[in-house]
XYZ file of C-alpha atoms in Angstrom:
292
model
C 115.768 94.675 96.380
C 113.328 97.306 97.751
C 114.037 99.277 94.470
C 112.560 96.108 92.244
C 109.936 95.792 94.454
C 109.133 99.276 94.534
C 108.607 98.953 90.789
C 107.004 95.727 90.814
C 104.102 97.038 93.305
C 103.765 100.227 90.859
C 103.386 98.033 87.855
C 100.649 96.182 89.702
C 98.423 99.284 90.670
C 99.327 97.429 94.169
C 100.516 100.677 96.420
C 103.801 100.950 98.506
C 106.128 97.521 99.417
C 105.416 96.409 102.994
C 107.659 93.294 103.337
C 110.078 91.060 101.365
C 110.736 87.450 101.996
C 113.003 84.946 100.112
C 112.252 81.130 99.235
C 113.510 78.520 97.559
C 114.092 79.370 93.477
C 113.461 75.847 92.411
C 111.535 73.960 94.409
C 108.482 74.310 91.362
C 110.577 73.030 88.532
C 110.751 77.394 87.872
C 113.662 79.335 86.523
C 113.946 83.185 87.290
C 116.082 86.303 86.423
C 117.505 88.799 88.326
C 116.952 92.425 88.269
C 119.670 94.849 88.326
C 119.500 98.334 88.236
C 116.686 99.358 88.811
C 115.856 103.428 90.576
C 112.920 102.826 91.601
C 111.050 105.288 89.085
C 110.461 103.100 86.641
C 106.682 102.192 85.301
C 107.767 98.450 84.792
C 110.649 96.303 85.776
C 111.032 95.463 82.131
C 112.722 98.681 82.420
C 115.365 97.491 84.667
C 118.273 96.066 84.090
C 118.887 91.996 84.053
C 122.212 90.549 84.992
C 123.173 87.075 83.744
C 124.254 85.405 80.623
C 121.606 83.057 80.516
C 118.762 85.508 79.183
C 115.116 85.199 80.467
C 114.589 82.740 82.682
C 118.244 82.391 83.628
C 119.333 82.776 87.579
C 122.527 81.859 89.197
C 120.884 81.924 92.928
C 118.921 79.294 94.542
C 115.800 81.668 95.740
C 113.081 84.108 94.801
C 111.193 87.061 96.437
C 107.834 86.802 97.681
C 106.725 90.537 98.177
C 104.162 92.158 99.794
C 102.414 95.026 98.604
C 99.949 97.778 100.601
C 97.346 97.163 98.211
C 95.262 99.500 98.496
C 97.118 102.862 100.491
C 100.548 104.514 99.381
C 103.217 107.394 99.980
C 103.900 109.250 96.590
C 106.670 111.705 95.999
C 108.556 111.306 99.130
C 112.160 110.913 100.301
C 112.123 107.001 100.844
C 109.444 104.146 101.679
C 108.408 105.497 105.064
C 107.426 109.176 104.099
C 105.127 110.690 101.347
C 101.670 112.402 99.834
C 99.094 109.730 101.320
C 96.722 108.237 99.158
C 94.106 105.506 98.487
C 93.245 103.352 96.022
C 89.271 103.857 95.030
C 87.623 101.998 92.017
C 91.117 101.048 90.887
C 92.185 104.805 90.838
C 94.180 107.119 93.706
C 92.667 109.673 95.644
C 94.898 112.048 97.896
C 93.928 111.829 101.382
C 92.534 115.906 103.141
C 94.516 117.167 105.754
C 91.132 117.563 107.653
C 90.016 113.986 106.827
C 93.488 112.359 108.776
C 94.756 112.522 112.690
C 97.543 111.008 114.323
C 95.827 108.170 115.068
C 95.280 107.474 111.259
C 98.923 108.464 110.441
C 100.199 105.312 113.479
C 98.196 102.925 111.384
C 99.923 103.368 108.065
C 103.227 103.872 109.487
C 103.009 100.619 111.117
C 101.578 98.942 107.811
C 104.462 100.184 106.059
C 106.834 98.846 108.723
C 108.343 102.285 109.842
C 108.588 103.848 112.791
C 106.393 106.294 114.908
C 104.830 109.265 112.609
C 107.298 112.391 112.568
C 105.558 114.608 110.709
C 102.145 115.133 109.237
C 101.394 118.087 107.349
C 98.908 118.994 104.302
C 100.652 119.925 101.237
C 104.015 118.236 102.927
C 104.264 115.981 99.969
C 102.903 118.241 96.762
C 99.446 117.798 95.594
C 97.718 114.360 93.763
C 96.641 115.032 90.305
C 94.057 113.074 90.563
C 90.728 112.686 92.497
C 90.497 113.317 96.823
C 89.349 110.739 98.966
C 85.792 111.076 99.998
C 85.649 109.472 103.116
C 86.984 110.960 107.052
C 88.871 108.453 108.478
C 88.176 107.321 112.180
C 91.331 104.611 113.143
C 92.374 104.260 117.055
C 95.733 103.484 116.133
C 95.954 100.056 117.152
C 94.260 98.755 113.932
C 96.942 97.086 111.231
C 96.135 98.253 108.197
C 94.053 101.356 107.092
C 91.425 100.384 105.268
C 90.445 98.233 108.548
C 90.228 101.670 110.420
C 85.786 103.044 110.414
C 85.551 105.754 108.076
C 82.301 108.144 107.821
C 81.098 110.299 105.276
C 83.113 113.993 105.030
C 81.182 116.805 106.206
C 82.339 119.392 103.483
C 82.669 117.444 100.173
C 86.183 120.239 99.336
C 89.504 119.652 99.676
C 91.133 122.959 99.440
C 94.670 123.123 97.333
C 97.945 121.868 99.637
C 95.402 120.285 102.115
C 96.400 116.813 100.789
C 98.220 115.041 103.487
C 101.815 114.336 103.697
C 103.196 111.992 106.244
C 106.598 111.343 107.446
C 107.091 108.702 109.532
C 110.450 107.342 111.404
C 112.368 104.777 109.867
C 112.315 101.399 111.130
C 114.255 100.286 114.766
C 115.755 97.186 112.346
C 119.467 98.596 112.451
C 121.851 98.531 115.530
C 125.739 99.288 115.858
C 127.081 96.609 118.461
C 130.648 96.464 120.606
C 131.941 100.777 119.494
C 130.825 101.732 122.993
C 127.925 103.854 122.270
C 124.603 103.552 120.022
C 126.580 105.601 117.006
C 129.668 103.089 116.920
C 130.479 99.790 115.896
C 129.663 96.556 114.022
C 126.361 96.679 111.713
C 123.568 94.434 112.742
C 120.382 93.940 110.759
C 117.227 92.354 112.038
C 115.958 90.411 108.713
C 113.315 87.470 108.756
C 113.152 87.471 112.219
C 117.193 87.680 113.555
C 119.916 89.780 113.741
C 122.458 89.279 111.070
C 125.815 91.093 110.689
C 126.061 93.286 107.684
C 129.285 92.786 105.357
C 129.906 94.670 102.052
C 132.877 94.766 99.900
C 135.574 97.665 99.951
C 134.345 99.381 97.802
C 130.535 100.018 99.016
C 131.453 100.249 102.521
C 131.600 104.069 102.852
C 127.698 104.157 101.177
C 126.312 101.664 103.180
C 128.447 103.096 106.509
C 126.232 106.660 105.240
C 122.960 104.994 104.672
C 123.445 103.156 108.888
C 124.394 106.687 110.317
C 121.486 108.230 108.623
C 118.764 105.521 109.584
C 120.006 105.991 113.417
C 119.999 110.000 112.992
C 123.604 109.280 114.233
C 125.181 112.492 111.417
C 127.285 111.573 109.668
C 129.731 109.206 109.099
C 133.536 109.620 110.790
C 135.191 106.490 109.769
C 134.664 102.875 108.793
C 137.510 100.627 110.455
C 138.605 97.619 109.627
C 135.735 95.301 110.595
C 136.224 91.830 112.345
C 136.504 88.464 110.983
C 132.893 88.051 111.567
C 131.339 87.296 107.832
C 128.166 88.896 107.029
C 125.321 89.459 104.595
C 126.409 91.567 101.833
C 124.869 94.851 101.462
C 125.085 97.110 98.592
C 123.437 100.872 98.999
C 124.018 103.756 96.798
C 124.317 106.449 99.788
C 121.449 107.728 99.298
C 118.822 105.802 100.673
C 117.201 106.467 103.217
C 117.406 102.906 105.527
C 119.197 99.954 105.393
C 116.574 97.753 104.006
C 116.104 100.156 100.654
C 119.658 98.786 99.943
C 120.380 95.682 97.816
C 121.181 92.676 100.173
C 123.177 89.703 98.065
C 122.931 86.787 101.052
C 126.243 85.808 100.524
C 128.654 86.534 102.865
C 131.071 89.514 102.924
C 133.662 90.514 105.740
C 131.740 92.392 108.399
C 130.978 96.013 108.269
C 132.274 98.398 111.411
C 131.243 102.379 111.548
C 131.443 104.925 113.510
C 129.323 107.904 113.034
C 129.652 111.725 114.248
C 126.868 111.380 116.185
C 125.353 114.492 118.508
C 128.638 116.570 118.050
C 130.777 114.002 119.706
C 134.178 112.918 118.624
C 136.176 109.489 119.039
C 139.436 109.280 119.081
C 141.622 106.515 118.761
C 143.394 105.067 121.460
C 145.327 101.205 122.195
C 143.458 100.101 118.370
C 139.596 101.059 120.442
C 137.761 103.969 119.473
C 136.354 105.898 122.560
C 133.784 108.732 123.237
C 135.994 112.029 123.831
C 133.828 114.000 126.284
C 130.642 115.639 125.566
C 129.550 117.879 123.235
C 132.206 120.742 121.692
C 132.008 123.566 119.306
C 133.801 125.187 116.751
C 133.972 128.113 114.668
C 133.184 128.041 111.425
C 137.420 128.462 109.747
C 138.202 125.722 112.296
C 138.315 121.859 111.893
């Protein structure tokens, strides 16, 4: 859903998505719909798609989303939900952030409040420029703080932002995806930690090799060698296009689909097949470039 929700935050003026939760759909008396289609670009969800015979207010599941937007800081024009041009939201407007107005310390703050990982990159003119006004204010967070706008702020010294001095921040994507029972951290069954546990990740035939892609590339385990039959375990169903960036910018369906086994390429090692287990061959090798 973090496509909807991307749009549904934009539509609001609200900033990035920070969380998603699911509830009962009719415990109100309420009917709902449910969005389809969606890339994530669009300026209002009644530009997506929506799936179901039943027209507006039809929905053939039993919950809803309750989402969570920033509110009030964003990443614009980057690669997923945990990298971008920072920005914040002043008199109902956004101002780009100044390279010199933003430390480390500032960066750990919204990468936490976005739910990613530890900052990877920060860099002015990383993400483009804003079109739009600059922020006005230095910002002064110690890192620990768990949103931004709760970090001290003071007024800049030099009231100029010089062009590509607008921050861009990249931070790590989330530790919310593990590969259980391959025999190393780049092989075996998909787990997902969602609402609190870890779930087992299904999808059908079909999606498998894009949502195999989108695990190996969250745990910056290459690329992805194979996806083997999984076991009988059932899991939640997972839908990703193959390019998104982590797991939980993927559609998730909560009903149950045959479990999802992968093993990626890792840091240039190879697995082999042996007695129906896949095992580490070695270290790392080398090839030339006419050789497979």
């Amino acid at each position: 859903m973090m496509r909807e929700i991307k749009v549904v935050c934009r539509e609001l003026n609200c900033g990035n998505p920070v969380s998603v939760s699911r509830g009962p759909l009719f415990e109100d008396g309420r009917r709902g719909v449910i969005l389809y289609s969606c890339s994530g670009d669009e300026s209002s969800i009644r530009q997506c798609g929506i799936r179901g015979g039943g027209g507006p207010g039809f929905c053939d599941g039993r919950y809803y989303h309750h989402v969570t937007c920033s509110e009030s800081v964003r990443l614009v024009d980057g690669a997923g939900l945990c990298s971008g041009r920072v920005e914040v939201k002043s008199n109902q407007s956004w101002a780009s952030v100044c390279e010199a107005d933003f430390d480390r310390q500032d960066a750990e703050v919204v990468c936490t409040e976005f739910g990613c990982g530890a900052p990877a990159a920060l860099q002015g003119g990383l993400y483009g420029e804003g079109e739009g006004q600059t922020w006005d204010k230095e910002f002064q967070c110690k890192g620990k703080e768990s949103l931004l706008l709760d970090c001290d702020t003071s007024d800049r010294e030099n009231n100029t932002c010089l062009p590509g001095n607008a921050i861009g921040l990249t931070c790590s994507e989330p530790d919310d995806v593990r590969l259980v029972g391959g025999g190393s951290r780049c092989a075996g069954g998909v787990e997902w930690y969602d609402q609190g546990e870890w779930r087992t990740v299904g999808a059908d035939d079909r999606d498998q090799r894009d949502v195999a892609a989108v695990v190996c590339r969250q745990m910056r385990c290459g690329s992805t060698v194979s996806v083997p039959p999984g076991n009988t375990t059932r899991g939640v169903g997972v839908f990703c296009y193959g390019s998104d960036s982590s797991l939980r910018e993927c559609r998730r369906m909560y009903d149950l689909h045959p479990g999802l086994t992968v093993i990626c390429s890792g840091n240039n090692k190879i697995h082999y097949m042996a007695n129906s287990m896949w095992t580490l061959v070695g270290s790392a090798i080398s090839a030339t470039p006419d050789r497979c």
